[in-house]
Coordinates of C-alpha atoms in Angstrom, one line a residue:
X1 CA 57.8 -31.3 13.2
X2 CA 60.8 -29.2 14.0
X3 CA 60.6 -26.0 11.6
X4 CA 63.9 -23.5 11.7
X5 CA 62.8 -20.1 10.5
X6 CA 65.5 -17.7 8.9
X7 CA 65.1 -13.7 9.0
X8 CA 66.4 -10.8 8.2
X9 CA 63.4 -8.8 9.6
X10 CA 62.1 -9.7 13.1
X11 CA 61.2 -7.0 15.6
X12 CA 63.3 -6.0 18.3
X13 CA 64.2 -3.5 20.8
X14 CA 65.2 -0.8 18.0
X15 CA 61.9 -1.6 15.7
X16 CA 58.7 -3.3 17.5
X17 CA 57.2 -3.2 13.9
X18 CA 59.9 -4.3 11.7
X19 CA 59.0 -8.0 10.7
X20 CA 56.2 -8.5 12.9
X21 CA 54.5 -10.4 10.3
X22 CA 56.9 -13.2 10.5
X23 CA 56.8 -13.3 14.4
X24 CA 53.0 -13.8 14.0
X25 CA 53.8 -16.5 11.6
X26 CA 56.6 -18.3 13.9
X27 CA 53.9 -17.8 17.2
X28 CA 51.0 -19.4 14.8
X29 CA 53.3 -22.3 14.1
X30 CA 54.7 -22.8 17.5
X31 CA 51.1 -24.0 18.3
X32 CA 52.2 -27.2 17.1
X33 CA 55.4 -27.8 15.7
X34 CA 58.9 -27.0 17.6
X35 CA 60.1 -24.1 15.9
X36 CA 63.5 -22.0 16.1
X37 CA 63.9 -18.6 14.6
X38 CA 67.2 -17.0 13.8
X39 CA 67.0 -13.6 13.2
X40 CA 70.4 -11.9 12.0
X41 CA 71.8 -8.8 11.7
X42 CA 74.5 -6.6 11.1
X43 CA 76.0 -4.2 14.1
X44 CA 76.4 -1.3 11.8
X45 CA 77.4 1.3 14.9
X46 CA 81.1 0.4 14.2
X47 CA 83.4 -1.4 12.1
X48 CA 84.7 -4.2 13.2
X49 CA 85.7 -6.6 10.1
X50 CA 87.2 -9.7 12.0
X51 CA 84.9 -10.5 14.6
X52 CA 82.5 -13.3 14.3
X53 CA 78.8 -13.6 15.4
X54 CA 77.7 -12.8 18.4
X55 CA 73.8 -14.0 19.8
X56 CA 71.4 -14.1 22.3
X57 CA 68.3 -16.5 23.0
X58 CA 65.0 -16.8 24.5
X59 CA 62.6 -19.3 24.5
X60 CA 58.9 -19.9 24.8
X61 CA 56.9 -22.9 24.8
X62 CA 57.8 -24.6 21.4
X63 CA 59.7 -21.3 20.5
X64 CA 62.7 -20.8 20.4
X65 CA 64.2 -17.5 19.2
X66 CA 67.8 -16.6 18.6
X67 CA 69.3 -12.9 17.2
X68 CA 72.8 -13.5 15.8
X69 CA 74.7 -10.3 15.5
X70 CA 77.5 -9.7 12.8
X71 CA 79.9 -6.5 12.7
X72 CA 80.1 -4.3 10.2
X73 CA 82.7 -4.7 7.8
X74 CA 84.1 -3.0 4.1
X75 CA 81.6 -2.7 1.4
X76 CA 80.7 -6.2 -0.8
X77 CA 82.8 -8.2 1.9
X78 CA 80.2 -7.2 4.4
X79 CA 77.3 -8.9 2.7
X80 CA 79.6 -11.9 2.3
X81 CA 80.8 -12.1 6.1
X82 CA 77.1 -11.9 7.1
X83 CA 75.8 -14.3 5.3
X84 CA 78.9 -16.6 6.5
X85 CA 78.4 -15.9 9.9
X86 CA 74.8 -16.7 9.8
X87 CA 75.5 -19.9 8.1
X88 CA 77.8 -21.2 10.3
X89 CA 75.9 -20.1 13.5
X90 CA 72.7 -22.3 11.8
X91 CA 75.3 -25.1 11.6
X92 CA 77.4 -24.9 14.5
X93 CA 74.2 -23.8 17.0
X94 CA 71.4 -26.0 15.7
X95 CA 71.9 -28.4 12.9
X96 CA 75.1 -30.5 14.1
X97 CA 72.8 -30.6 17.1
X98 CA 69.7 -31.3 16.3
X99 CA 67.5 -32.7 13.3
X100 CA 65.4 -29.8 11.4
X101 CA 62.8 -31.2 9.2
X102 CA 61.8 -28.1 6.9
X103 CA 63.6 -24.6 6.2
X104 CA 61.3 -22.0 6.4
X105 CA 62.7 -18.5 5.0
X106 CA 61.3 -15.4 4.7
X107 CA 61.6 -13.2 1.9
X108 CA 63.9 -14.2 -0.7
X109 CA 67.2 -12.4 0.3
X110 CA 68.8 -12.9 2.4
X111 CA 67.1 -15.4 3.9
X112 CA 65.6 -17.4 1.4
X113 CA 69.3 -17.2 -0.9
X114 CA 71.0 -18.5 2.4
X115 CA 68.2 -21.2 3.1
X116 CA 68.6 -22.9 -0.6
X117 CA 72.4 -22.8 0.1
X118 CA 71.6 -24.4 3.3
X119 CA 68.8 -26.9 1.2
X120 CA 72.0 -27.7 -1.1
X121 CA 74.9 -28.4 0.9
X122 CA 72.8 -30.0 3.9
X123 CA 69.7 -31.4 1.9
X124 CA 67.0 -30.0 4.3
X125 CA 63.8 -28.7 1.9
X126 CA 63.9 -25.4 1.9
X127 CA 60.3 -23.4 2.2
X128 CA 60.4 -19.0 1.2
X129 CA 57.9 -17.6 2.2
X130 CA 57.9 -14.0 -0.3
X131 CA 56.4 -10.7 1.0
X132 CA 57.4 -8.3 -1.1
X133 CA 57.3 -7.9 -5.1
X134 CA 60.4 -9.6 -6.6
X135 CA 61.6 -6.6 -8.4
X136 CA 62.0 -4.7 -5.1
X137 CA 64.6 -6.9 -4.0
X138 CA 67.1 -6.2 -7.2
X139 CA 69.1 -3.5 -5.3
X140 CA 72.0 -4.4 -7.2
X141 CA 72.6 -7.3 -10.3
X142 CA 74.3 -9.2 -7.3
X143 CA 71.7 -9.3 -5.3
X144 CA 69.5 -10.1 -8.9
X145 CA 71.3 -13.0 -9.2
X146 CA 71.1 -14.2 -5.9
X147 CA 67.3 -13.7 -5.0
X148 CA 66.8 -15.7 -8.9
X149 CA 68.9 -18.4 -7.5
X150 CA 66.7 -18.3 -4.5
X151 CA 63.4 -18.5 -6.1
X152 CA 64.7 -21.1 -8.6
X153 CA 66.0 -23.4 -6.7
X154 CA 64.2 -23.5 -3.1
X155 CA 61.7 -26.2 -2.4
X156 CA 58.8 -24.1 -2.8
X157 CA 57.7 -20.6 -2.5
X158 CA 54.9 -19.5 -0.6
X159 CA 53.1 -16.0 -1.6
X160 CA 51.2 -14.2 0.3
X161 CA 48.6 -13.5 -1.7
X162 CA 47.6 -14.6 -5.8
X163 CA 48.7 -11.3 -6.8
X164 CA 52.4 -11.9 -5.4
X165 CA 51.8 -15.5 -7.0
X166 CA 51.3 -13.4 -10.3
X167 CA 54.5 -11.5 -9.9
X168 CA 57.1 -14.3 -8.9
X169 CA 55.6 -16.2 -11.9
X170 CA 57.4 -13.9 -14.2
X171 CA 60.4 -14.9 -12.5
X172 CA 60.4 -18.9 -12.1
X173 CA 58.6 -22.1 -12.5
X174 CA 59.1 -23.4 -9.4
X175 CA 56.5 -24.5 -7.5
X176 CA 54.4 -21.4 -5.5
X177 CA 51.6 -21.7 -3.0
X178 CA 49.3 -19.3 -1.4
X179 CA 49.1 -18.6 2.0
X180 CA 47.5 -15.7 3.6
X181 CA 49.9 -13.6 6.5
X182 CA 47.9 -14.5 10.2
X183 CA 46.6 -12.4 12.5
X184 CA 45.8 -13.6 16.6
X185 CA 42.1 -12.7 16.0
X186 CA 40.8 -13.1 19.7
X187 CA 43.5 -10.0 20.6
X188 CA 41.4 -7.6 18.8
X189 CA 38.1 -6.5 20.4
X190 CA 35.1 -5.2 18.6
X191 CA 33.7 -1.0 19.9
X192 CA 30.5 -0.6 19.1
X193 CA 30.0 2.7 18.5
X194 CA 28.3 5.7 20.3
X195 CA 25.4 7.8 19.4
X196 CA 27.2 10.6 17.4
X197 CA 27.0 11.7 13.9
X198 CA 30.9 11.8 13.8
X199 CA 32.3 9.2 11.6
X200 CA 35.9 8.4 13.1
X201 CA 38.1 7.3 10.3
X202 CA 41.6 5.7 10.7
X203 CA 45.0 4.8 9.0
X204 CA 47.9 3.2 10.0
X205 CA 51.0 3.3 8.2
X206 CA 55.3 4.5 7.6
X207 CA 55.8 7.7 6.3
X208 CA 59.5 7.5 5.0
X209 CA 57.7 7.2 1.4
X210 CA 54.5 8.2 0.1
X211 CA 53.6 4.2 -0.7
X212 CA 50.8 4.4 2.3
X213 CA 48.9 7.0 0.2
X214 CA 47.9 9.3 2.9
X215 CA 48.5 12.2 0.6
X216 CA 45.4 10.7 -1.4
X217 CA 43.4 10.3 1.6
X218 CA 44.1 13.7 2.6
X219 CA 42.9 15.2 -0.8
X220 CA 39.5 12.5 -0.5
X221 CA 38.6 14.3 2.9
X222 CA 39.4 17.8 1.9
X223 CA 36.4 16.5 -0.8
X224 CA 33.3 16.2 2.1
X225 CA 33.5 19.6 3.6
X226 CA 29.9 19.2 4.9
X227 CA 30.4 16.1 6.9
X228 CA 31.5 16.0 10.3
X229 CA 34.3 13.1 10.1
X230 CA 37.5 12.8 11.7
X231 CA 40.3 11.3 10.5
X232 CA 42.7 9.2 12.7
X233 CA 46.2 8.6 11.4
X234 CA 48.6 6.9 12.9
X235 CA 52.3 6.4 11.9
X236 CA 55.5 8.2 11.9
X237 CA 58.2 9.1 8.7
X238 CA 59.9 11.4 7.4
X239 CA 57.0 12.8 5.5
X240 CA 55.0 13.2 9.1
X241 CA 55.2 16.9 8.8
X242 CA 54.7 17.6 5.4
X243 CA 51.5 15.4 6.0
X244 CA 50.5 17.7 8.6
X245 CA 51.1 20.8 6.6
X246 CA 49.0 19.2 4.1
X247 CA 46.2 18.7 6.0
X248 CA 46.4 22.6 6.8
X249 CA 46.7 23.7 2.8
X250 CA 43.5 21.6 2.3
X251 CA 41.9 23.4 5.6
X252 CA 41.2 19.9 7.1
X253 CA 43.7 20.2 9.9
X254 CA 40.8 20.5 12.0
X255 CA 39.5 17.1 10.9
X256 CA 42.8 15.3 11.6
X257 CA 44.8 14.0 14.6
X258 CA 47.9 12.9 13.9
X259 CA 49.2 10.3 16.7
X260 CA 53.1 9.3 15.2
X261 CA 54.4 6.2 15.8
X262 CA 51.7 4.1 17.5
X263 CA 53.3 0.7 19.5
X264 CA 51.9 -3.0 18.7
X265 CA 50.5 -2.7 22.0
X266 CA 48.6 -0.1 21.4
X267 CA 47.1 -1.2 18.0
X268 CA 44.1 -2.1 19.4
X269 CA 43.2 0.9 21.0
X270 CA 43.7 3.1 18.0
X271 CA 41.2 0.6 16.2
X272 CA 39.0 1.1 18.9
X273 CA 38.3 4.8 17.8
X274 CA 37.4 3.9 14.7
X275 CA 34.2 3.1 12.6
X276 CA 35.7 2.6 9.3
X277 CA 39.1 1.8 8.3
X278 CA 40.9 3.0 5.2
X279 CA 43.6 1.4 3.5
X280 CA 44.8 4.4 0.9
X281 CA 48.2 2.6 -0.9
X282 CA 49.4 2.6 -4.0
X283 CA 50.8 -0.9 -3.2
X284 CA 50.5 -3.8 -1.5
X285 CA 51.1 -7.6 -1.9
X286 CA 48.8 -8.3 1.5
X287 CA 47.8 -5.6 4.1
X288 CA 47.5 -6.8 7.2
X289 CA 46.4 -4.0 8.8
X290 CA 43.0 -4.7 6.7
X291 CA 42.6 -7.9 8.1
X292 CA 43.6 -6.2 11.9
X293 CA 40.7 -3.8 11.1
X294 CA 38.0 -6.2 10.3
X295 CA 39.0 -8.5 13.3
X296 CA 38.0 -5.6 15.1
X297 CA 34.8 -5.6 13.3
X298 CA 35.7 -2.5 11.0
X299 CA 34.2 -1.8 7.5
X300 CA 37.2 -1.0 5.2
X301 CA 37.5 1.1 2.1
X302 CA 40.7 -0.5 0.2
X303 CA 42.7 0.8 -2.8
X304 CA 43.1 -2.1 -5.5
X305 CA 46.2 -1.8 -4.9
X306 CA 47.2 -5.8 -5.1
X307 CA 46.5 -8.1 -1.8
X308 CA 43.9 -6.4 -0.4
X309 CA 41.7 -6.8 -3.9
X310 CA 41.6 -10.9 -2.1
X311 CA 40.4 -10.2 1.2
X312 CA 37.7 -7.0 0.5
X313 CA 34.5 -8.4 -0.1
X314 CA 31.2 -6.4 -0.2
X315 CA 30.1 -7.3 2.9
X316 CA 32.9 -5.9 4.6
X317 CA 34.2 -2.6 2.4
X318 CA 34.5 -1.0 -0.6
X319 CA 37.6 -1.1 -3.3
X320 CA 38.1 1.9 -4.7
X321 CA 41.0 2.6 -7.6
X322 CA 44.7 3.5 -6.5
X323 CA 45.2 7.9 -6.5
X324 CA 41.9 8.7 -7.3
X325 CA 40.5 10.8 -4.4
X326 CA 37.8 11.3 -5.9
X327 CA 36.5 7.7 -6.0
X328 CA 37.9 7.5 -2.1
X329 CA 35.7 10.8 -1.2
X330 CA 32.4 9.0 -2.4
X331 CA 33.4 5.5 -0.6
X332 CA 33.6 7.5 2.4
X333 CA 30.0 9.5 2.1
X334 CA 28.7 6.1 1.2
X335 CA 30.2 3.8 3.5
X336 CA 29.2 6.8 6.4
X337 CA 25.9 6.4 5.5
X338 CA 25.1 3.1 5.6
X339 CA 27.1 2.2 8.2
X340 CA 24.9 0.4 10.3
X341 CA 24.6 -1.7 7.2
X342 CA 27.7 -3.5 7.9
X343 CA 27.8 -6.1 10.8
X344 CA 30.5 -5.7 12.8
X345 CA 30.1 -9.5 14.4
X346 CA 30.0 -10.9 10.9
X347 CA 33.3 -9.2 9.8
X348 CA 35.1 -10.2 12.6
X349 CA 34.1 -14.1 12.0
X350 CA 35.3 -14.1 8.2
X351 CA 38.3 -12.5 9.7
X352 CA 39.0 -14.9 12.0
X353 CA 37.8 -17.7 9.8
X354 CA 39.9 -16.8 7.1
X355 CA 43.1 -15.1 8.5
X356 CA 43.1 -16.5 12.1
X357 CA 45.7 -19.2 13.7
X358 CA 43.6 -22.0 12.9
X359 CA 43.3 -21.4 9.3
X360 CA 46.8 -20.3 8.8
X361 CA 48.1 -24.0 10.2
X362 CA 45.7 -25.7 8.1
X363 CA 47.3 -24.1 4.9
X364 CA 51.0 -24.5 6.1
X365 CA 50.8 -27.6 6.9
X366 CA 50.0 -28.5 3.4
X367 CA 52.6 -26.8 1.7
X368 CA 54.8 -28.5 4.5
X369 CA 53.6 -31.9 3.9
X370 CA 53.8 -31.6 0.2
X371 CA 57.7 -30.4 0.0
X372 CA 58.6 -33.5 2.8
X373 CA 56.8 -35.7 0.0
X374 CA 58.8 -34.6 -2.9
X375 CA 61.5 -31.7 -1.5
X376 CA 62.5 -31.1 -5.1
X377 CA 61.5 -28.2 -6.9
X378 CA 59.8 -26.8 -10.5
X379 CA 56.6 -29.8 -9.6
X380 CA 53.4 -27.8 -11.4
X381 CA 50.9 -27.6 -8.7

């Protein structure tokens, strides 16, 4: 099947995180389908209103990646010339030169409004595939109306989780399907851990906004003065330092090592420290880094915070309610103390089993093969 991907957010020399999601996705699906990625962009370093796209590609195996670059231009007219630009790259590049079978766009805007566009003036299916809770895409009533269009009209929407499910339903009956972000399972390794009474605790997450809940996490710690635990945290923000003077006010600074920014290639590393991972946010339609975690054979403690309510089971954490340090404080003590009640090996497999390359295909492909079936939209499933 030959599947063209559409994104906004892809990493890239500027961002290694940004997206990252999505390339797993594209790598998962290259496994057996031909599959193109455009990624595009807007050059905001200068204006520079009547140029047209620029791009570069690179290809690997069955994938095929493309960034298409657009200059900046005036206010409201930018938004329109990169959204032209990207559509006539798509047709000039790839489909007057190839057939595409399916659409598959990533979050609803832009992507998904310039995928249905696509889907209506070419007649291609188009597939979103939403990551992020509807509302959060309203930046403007312009951008309302076009994400509605998007979610309306596209062949069918795939959530990432039954919670995101829950939230686009307010929004449209179109058809929407689960299926859970992937994760290359076999890259992350499982430490077992040394003879110590330290229990190594870890977070990764952006700091721009307090969304990751570290605050909470902080205040949970500063609550088990009498165990000897360290706290790992990795990530980088403008709230970095007022994390860090945080951690001094509650006179754990001692207990925490703050790394900044830690690289995709290092994320397994910084799960190798760990013996339990904590997932403190006060939102979250998935959280991969939970299913990262427990393919490294980590326990994790979760807020119910949205997604991660559909992959914690007891067997592998605890879910503890959204700001409540308190709750957090006594999932920690408990989860330290029965560690070795947790099998590392055993969280790893549902991991793998549930999240990994293998599964992911097997749930694409059905959503892929019931859109080529009927392509039109609003069928109850």
């Amino acid at each position: 099947m030959n599947i063209l991907i559409l994104t906004h957010s892809y990493p890239d020399e500027n961002n290694t995180w940004r997206g990252a999601f999505i390339r797993d996705q594209a790598r998962a699906l290259s496994l057996s389908h031909n599959v193109k990625v455009v990624y595009f962009k807007v050059d905001y370093s200068h204006l520079a209103p009547f140029t047209g796209y620029k791009y570069i590609q690179k290809s690997k195996g069955f994938l095929t990646e493309f960034v298409v670059t657009t200059g900046r231009s005036l206010p409201v007219i930018n938004q329109l010339k990169y959204l032209y630009n990207s559509y006539k790259f798509i047709c000039d590049q790839i489909l007057d030169k190839e057939r595409i079978d399916i659409i598959h766009s990533h979050l609803s805007y832009p992507a998904g409004f310039l995928g249905t566009i696509i889907q209506k003036i070419k007649k291609i299916p188009c597939v979103i595939t939403e990551h992020s809770w509807i509302r959060k895409h309203f930046r403007s009533p312009v951008h309302k109306i076009c994400v509605l269009y998007a979610v309306r009209n596209c062949s069918c929407i795939v959530a990432v989780s039954e919670a995101l499910k829950s939230d686009i339903r307010l929004f449209t009956d179109n058809r929407i399907m689960v299926v859970n972000n992937v994760i290359k399972a076999e890259r992350f390794t499982i430490t077992h851990r040394q003879t110590t009474n330290r229990i190594n605790l870890g977070i990764l997450g952006g700091m721009n906004t307090n969304r990751k809940g570290i605050d909470v996490l902080l205040k949970a710690l500063a609550l088990i003065p009498d165990r000897d635990i360290q706290l790992h945290i990795g990530g980088d923000g403008l709230l970095f330092d007022h994390y860090k003077k945080s951690a001094l006010e509650l006179g754990i600074s001692g207990k925490c090592t703050f790394y900044g920014q830690i690289m995709p290639d290092r994320v397994t590393e910084f799960y190798s420290l760990l013996d339990i991972y904590v997932l403190a946010s006060r939102d979250e339609t998935f959280g991969v880094v939970v299913i990262e975690a427990m393919a490294s054979g980590l326990p994790v403690i979760s807020t119910k915070c949205g997604g991660p309510e559909e992959i914690v089971i007891p067997e592998n954490g605890i879910l503890v309610e959204i700001e409540n340090e308190n709750e957090m404080a006594d999932a920690i003590s408990y989860m330290s103390e029965n560690l070795e009640s947790y099998d590392k090996v055993a969280i790893k497999k549902y991991a793998e089993e549930k999240f990994g390359q293998k599964a992911f295909l097997k749930n694409i492909s059905k959503v892929y093969e019931k859109v080529l079936l009927n392509p039109k939209s609003r069928i109850s499933l």
